[in-house]
Coordinates of C-alpha atoms in Angstrom, one line a residue:
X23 CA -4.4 -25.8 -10.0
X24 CA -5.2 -23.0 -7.9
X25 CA -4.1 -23.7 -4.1
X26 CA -4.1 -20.3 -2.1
X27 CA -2.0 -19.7 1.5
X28 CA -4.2 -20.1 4.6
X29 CA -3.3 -16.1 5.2
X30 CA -4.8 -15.6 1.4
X31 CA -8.1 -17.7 2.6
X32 CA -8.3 -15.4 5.6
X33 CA -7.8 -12.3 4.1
X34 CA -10.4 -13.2 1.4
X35 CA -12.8 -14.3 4.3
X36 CA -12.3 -10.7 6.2
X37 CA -14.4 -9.6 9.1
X38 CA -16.6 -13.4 8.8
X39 CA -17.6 -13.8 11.9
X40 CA -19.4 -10.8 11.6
X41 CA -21.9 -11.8 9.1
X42 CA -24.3 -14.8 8.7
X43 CA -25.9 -15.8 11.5
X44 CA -26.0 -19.0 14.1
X45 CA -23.0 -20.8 15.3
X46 CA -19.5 -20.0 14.4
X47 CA -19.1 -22.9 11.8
X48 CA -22.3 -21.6 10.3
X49 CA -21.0 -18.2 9.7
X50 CA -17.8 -19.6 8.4
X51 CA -19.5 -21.5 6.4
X52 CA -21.7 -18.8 4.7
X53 CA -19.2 -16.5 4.1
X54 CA -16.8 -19.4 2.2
X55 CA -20.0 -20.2 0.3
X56 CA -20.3 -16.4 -1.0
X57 CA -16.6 -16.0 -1.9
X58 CA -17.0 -19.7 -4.1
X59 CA -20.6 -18.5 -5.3
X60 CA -18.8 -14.9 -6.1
X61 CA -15.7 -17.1 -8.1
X62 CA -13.8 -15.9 -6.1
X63 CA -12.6 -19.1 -4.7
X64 CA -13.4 -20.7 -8.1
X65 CA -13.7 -24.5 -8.9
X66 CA -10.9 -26.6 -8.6
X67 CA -9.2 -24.2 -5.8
X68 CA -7.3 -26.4 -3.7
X69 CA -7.6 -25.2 0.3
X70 CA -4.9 -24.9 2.3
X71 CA -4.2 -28.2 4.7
X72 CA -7.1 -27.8 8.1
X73 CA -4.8 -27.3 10.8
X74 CA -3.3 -23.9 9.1
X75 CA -6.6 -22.6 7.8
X76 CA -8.0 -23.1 11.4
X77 CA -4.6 -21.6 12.4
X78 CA -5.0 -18.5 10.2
X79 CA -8.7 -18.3 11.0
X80 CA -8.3 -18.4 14.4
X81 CA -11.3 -21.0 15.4
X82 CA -10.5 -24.7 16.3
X83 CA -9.8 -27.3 13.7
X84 CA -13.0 -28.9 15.1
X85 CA -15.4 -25.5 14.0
X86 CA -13.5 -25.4 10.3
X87 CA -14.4 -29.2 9.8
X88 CA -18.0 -28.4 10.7
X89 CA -18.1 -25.8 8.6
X90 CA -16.3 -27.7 5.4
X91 CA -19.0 -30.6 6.8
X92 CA -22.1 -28.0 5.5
X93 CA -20.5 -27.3 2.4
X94 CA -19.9 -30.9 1.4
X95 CA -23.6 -32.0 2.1
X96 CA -24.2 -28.8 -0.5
X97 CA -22.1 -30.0 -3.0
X98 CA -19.8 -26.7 -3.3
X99 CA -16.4 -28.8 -1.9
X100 CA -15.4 -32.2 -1.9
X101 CA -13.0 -34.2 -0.5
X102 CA -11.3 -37.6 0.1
X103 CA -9.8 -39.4 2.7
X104 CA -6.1 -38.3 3.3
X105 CA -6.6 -36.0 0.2
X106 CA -6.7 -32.0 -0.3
X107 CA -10.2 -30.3 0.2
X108 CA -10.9 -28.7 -3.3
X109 CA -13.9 -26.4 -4.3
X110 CA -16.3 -28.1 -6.6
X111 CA -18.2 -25.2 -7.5
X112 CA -21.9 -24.0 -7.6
X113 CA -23.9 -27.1 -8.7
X114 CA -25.6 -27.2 -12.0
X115 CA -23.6 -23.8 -13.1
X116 CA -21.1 -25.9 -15.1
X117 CA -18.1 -24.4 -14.0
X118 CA -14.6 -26.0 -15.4
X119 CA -11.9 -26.3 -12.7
X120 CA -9.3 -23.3 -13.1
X121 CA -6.7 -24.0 -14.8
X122 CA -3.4 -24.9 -14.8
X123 CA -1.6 -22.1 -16.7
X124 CA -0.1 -19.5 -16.0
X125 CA -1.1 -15.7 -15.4
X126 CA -2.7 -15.1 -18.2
X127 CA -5.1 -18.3 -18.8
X128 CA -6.6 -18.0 -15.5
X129 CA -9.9 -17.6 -15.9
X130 CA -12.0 -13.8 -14.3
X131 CA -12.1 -14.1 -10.8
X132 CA -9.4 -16.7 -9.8
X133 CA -6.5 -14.1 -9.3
X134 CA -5.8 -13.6 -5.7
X135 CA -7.7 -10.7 -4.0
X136 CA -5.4 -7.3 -3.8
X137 CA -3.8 -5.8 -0.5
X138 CA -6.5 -2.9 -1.4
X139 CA -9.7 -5.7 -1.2
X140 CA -8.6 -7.2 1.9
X141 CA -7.8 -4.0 3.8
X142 CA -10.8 -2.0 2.4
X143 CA -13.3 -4.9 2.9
X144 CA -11.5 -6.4 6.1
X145 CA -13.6 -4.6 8.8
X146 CA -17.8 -4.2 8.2
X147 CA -17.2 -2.8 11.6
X148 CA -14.8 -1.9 14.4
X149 CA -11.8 0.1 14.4
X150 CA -9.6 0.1 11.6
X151 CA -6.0 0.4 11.4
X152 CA -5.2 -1.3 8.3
X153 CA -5.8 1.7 5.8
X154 CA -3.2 3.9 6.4
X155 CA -5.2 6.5 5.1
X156 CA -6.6 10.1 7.2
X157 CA -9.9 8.7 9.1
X158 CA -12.5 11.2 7.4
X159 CA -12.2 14.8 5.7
X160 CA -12.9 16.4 8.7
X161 CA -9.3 18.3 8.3
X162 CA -10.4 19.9 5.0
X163 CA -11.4 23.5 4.4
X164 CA -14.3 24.2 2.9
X165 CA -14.5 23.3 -0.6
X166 CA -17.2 23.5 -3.2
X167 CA -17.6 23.2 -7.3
X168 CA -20.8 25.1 -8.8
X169 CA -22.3 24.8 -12.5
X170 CA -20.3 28.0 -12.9
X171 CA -17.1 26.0 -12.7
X172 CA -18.0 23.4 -14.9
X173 CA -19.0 25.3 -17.5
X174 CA -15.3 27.4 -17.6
X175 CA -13.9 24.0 -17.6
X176 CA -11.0 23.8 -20.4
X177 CA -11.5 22.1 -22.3
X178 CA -15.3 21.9 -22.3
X179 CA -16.1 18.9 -23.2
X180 CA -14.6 17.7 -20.0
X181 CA -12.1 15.1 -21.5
X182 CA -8.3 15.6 -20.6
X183 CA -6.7 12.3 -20.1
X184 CA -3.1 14.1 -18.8
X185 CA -5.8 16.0 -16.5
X186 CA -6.8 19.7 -16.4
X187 CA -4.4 22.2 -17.8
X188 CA -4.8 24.8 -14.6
X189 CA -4.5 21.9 -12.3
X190 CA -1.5 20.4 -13.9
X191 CA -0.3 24.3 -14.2
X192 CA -0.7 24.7 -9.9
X193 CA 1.3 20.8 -9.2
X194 CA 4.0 22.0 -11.3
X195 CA 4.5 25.1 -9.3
X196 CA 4.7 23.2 -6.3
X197 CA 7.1 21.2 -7.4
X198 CA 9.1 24.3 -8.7
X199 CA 8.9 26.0 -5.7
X200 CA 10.4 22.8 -4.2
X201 CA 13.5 23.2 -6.4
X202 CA 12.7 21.6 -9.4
X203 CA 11.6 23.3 -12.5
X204 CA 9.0 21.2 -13.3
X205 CA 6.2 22.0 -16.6
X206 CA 2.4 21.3 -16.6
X207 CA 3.6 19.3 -19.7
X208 CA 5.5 16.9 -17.3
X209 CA 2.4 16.6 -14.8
X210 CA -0.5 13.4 -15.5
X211 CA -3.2 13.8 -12.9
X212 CA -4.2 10.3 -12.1
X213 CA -7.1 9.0 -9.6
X214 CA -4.5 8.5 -7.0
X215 CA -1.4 7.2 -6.1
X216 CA -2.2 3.7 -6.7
X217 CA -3.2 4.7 -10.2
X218 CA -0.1 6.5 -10.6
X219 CA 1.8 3.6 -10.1
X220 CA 0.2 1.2 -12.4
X221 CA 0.6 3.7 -15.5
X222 CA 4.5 4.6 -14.2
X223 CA 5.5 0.6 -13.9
X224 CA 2.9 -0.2 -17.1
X225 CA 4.4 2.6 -19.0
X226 CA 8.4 2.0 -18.2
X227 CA 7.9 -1.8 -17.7
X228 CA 7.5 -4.8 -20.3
X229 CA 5.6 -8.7 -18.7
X230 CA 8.4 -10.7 -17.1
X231 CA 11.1 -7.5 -16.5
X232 CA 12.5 -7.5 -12.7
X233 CA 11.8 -4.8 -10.7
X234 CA 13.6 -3.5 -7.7
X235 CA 11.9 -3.1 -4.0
X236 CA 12.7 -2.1 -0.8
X237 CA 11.3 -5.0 1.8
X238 CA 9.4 -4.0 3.2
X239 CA 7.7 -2.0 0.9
X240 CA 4.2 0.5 0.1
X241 CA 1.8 -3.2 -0.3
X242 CA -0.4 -1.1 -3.5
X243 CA 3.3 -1.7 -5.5
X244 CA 3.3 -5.5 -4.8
X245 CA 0.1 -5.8 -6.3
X246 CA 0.6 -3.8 -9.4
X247 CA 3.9 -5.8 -10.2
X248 CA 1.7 -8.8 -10.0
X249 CA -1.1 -7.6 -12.3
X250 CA 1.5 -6.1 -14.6
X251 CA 3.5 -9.7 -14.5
X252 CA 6.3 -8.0 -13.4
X253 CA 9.5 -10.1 -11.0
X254 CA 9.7 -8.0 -7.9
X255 CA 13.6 -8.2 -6.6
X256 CA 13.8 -7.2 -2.7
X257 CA 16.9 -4.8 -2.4
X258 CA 19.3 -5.3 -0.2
X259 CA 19.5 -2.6 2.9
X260 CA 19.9 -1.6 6.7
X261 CA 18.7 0.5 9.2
X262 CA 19.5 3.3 6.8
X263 CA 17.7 1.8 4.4
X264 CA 18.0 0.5 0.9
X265 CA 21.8 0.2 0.5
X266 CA 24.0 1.4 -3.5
X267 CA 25.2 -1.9 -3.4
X268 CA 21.5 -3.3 -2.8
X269 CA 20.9 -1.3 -6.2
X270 CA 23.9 -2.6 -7.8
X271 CA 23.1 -6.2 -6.8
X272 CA 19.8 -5.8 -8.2
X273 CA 20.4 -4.5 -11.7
X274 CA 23.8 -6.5 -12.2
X275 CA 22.8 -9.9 -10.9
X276 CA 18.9 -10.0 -10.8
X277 CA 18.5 -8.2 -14.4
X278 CA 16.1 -4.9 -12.7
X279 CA 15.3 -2.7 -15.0
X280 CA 13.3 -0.1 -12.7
X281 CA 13.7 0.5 -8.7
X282 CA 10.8 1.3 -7.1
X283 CA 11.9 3.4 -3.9
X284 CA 10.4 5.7 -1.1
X285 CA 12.8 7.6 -0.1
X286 CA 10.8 10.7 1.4
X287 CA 8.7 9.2 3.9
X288 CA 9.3 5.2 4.0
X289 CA 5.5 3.2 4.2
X290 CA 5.7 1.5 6.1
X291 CA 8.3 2.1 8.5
X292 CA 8.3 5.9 8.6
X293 CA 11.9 6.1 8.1
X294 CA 13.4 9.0 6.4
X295 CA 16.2 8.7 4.2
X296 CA 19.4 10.7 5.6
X297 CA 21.1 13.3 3.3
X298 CA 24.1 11.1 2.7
X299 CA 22.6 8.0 1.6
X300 CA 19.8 9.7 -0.1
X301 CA 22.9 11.1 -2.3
X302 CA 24.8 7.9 -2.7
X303 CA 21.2 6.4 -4.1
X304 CA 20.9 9.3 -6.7
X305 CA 25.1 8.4 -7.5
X306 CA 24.4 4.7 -8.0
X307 CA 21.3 5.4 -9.7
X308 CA 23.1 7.6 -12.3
X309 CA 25.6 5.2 -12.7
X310 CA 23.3 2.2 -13.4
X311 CA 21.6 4.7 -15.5
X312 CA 18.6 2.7 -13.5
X313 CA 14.8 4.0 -13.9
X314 CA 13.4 4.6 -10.6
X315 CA 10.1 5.5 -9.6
X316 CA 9.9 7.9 -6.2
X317 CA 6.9 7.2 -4.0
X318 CA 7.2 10.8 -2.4
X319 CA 3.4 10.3 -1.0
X320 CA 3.9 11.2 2.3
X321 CA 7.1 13.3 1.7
X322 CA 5.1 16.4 3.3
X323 CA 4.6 14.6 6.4
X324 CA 8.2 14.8 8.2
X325 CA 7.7 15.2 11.8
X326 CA 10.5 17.1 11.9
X327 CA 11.6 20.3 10.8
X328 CA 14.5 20.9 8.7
X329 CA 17.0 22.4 11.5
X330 CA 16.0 19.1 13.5
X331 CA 16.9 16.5 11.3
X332 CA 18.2 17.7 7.9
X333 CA 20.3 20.6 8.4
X334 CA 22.0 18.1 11.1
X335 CA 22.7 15.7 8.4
X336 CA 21.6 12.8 11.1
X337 CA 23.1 8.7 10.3
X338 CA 26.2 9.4 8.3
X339 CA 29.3 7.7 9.0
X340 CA 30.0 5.7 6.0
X341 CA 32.7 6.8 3.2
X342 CA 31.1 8.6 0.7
X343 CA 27.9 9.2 2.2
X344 CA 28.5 12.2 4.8
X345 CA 25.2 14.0 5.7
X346 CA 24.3 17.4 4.0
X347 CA 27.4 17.2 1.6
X348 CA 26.8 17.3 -2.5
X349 CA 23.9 17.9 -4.7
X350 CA 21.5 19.7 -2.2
X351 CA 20.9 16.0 -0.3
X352 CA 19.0 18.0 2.7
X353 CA 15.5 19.5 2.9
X354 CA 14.3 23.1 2.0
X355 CA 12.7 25.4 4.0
X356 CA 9.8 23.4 4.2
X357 CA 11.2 20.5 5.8
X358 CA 10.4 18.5 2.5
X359 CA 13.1 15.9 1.5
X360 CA 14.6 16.7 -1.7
X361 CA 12.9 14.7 -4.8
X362 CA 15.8 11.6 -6.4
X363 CA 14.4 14.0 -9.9
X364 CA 16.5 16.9 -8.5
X365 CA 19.6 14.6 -7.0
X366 CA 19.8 12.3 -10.1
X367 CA 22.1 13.7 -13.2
X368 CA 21.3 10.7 -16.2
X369 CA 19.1 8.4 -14.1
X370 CA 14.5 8.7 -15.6
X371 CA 13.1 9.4 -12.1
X372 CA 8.9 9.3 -12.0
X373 CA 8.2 10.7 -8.9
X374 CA 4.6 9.7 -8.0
X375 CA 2.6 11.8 -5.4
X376 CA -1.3 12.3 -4.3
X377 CA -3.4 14.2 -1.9
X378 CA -4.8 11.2 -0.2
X379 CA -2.6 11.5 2.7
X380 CA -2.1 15.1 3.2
X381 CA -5.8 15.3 2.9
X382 CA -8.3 13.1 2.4
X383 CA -7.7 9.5 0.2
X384 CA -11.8 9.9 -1.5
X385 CA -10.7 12.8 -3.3
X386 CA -9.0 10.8 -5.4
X387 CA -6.5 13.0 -7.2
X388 CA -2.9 12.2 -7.1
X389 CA -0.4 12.4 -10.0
X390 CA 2.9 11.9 -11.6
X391 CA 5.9 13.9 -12.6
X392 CA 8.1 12.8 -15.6
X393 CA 10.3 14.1 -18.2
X394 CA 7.1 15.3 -21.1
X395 CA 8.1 12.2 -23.4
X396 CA 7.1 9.6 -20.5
X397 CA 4.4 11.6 -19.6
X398 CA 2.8 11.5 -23.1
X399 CA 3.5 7.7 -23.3
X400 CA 1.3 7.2 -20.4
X401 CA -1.4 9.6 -21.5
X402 CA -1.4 7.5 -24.7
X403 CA -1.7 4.1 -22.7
X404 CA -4.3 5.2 -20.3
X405 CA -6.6 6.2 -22.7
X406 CA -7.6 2.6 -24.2
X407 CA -9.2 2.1 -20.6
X408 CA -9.9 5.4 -19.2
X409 CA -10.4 9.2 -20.5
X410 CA -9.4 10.8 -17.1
X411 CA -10.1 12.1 -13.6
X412 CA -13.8 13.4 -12.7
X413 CA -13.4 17.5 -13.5
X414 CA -15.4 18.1 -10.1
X415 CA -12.6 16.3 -8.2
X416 CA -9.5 17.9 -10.0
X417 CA -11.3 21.1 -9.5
X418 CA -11.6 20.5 -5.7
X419 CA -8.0 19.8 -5.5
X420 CA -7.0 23.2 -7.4
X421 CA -8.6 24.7 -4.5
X422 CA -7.2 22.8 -1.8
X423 CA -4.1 23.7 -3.1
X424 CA -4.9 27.4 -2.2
X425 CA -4.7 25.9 1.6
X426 CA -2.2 22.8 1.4
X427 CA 0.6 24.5 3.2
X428 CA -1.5 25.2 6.0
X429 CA -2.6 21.5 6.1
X430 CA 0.7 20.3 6.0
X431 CA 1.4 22.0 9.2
X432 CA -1.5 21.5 10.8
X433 CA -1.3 17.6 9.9
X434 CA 2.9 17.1 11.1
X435 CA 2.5 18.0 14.9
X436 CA -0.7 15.8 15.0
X437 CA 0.8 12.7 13.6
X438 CA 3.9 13.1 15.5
X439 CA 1.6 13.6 18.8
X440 CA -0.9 10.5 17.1
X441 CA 2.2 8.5 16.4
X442 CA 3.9 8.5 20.1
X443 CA 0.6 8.3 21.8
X444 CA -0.1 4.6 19.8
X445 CA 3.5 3.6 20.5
X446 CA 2.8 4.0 24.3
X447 CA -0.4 2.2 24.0
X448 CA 0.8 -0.8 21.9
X449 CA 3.9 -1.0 24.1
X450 CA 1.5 -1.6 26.6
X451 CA -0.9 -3.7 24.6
X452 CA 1.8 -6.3 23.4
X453 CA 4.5 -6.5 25.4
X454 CA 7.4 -7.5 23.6
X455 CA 6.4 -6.0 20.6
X456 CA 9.4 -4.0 18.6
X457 CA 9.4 -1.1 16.4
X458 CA 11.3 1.6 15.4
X459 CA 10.2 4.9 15.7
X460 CA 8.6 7.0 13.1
X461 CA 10.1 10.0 11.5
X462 CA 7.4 10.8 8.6
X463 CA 4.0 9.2 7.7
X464 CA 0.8 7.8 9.1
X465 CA 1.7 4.1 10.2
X466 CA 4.0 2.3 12.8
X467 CA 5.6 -1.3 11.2
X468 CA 5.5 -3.6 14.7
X469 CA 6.9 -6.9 14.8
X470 CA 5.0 -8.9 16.9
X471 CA 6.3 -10.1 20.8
X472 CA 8.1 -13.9 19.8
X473 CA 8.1 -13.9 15.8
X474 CA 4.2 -14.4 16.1
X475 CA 2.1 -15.4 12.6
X476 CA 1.1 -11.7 11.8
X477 CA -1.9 -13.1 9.5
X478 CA -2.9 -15.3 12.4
X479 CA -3.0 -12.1 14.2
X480 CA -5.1 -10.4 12.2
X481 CA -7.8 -12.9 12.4
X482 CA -8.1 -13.0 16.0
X483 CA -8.2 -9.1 16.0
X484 CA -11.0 -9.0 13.6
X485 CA -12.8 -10.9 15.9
X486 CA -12.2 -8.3 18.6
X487 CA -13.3 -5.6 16.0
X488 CA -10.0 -4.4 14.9
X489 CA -8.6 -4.5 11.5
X490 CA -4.5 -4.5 11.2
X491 CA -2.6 -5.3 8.1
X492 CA -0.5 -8.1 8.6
X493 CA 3.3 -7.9 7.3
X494 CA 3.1 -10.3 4.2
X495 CA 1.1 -7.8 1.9
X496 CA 4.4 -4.8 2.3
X497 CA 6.7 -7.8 1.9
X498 CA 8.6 -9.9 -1.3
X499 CA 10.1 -12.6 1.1
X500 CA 9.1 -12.1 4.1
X501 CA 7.4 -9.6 7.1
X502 CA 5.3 -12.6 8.3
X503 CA 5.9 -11.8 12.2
X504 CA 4.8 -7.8 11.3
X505 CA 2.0 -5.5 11.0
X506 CA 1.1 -2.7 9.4
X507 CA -0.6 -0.1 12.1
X508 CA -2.1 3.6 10.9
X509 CA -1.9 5.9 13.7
X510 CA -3.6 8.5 11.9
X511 CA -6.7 7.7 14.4
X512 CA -8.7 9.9 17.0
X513 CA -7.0 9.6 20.7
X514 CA -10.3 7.5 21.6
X515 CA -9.7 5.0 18.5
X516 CA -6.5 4.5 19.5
X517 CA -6.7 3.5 23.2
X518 CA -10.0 1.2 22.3
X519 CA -8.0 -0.4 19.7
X520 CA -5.4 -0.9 21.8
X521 CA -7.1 -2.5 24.4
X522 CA -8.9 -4.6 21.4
X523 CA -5.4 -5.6 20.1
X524 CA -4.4 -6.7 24.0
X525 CA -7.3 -8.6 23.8
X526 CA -7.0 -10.5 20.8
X527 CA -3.4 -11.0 22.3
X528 CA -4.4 -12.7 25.3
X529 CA -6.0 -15.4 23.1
X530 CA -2.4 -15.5 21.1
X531 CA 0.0 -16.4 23.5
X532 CA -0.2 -19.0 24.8
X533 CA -2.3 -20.0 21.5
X534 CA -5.9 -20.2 21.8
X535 CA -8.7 -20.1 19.5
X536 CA -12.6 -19.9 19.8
X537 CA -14.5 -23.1 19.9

């Protein structure tokens, strides 16, 4: 029987109190009635216990009742005295109850929305944190495709599953000129990173095979190794981050097959993986002879250039893992952390990468780099569902690829400015609140001032017109006193969402919720 969290119910729900109309209950009623109308909170779903819905929705148990109340007199919940509230479905539509089984007998609809629906569809208004994602494409050059372009598309016909040959040709230069010989044969545009991701894990992985992960870790991974019906294994680490013997631990004893790491730019902590501990990963990794996929998303946007942090070899001090010493652990010239493909000897390293972050995340182009045999199995699998990316799009990003480096530098000044500007204002805003400070990337990971419900949190924000991604969706076992926070926002976003945030914490501590 499906019986989904209170923090699931809420995510699901979004920005609710910002649609319908009438009194609160009323509006939590109608938008509980459109998710069981949409099957998305099919028949026979079992709803969390009152007090922690009302909890996670942040009204009083009194307005949830009232709400339930006007959904029983329709006939689309029921429940007993002293028993479970279940959803009885949309009368007359003959509906079974979901059912029992596992993964793959659920029936369309009854899987648990992804971290990508709740954070995309959170906020019908407001500020939004919870992408961490550039605000608009107001940073891009100018860009354009004409007919002319189209028609000297190769091939013509406009079908490349692996993605355009002069397109994969210009990413495998990059990575080249980044020290590793890479081919347009070892290149498979994909729409995104996300994309990227599912055909790596899809294409290395088999249902039911353990796969390794940092906690916390990049939340679009947690949902493919759901969908997938993979066994996600937290790694072991510490303020370094994930630890050899975390690796060791995880193939030896939990059975992983593949690590997933992000060992460029961490999301979402912004940490950056030192020299000597990137190096002892790529050792351990060659010893396990363990498949890793690299999340090297945001591995252009160090704050810091290389004679700052790199060259310095910064957090060594542990046996074996001295800073700057070995296999070329440090950055190049520009200030990019090294790929695990160039550290690793014996080790399959799939290093995934997209332009969504440097640029602008509704182009839609990101890719991956393999060895040409994994390449081609992917290519092969992607093509019973999907012929390839849009030719317009791929042909945009061949151009801004004429102007990326200038981006990149452009973009790693502001987000360090963007990034200590929001940690001043949340300081501020939540007092108590801890993080640690960025080095790379787009987002701040804050735990909340007492071990505060994050997802509770998020609620009461929406309310104020803020959308923050609570900790649970980057997390395997944990990250429920956390959030998620982009930084990557205008200087006048940021202070009125901080001020929102403050408000929303005001009604947190002591606990209060609305009537």
């Amino acid at each position: 029987m499906s019986s989904p969290s209170a923090a699931d119910v809420a995510a699901l729900l979004g920005d609710w109190a910002a649609r319908g109309s009438g009194s609160l209950a009323a509006r939590l009623a109608f938008s509980l009635r459109s998710r069981i109308l949409a099957d998305l909170l099919p028949a026979g779903t079992v709803l969390p216990p009152e007090r922690l819905l009302a909890e996670a929705l942040a009204v009083s148990r009194s307005t949830l009742v009232a709400a339930l109340d006007l959904l029983r007199a329709e006939g689309l919940v029921s429940s007993r005295q002293g028993s479970a509230t279940r959803v009885a479905g949309p009368a007359g539509t003959g509906v079974p109850p979901a059912r029992t089984g596992g993964t793959q007998e659920r029936r369309t609809g009854s899987a648990p929305p992804t971290m990508a629906a709740r954070l995309l569809g959170a906020a019908v208004r407001g500020i939004n944190f919870g992408i961490s994602a550039p605000p608009a494409a107001a940073q891009l050059p100018a860009l354009a495709v004409t007919s002319a372009d189209l028609l000297a598309a190769v091939p013509s016909h406009g079908y490349d599953p692996a993605g355009l040959l002069v397109l994969r040709a210009a990413l495998a230069g990059r990575h080249t000129a980044a020290g590793l010989p890479t081919g347009p044969e070892e290149i498979h545009v994909t729409h995104g990173a996300q994309h990227a991701i599912d055909l790596a894990l899809a294409t290395l992985c088999r249902p039911g095979d353990a796969v390794a992960v940092e906690d916390p870790t990049y939340p679009g991974v947690l949902d493919v190794i759901g969908a997938r019906r993979l066994r996600p294994v937290p790694l072991a680490g510490d303020g370094r981050g994930p630890t050899p013997a975390g690796l060791e631990a995880a193939a030896r004893k939990h059975g992983a097959r593949l690590a997933f790491l992000l060992p460029a730019v961490h999301n979402p902590t912004g940490r950056v993986l030192d020299p000597g501990r990137r190096q002892a990963l790529a050792r351990m990794l060659d010893r396990l002879d363990l498949t890793v996929v690299e999340d090297n998303t945001l591995a252009d946007l160090t704050y810091e250039e290389p004679a700052d942090r790199w060259a310095a070899g910064r957090g060594g001090g542990v046996a074996g893992e001295a800073g700057g010493a070995g296999r070329g652990g440090g950055a190049g010239a520009s200030g990019r952390p090294p790929s695990l493909a160039k550290l690793c000897q014996r080790a399959l390293v799939v290093t995934v990468e997209t332009t969504s972050k440097v640029a602008w995340g509704g182009l839609r182009v990101g890719w991956l780099r393999a060895p040409a045999a994994v390449v081609e199995r992917s290519v092969r699998l992607r093509t019973s569902g999907d012929l390839g990316c849009s030719v317009p799009a791929q042909l945009l990003a061949l151009q801004l690829l004429d102007h990326y480096d200038e981006l990149i530098a452009a973009r790693r000044p502001a987000l360090r400015a963007s990034a200590a500007r929001f940690a001043a204002l949340l300081t501020a805003a939540l007092p108590g609140c801890t993080f640690d400070p960025p080095a790379g990337g787009l987002s701040l990971w804050v735990r909340l001032p007492g071990g505060a419900d994050a997802a509770a949190f998020a609620s009461r924000a929406l309310r104020h017109g803020v959308s923050v991604a609570p900790g649970h969706f980057a997390s395997p076992a944990g990250g429920h006193d956390h959030l998620r926070l982009c930084h990557d926002r205008p200087d006048a976003e940021l202070a009125e969402g901080a001020a929102r945030l403050a408000a929303a914490w005001s009604e947190t501590a002591p606990a209060r919720v609305l009537a």
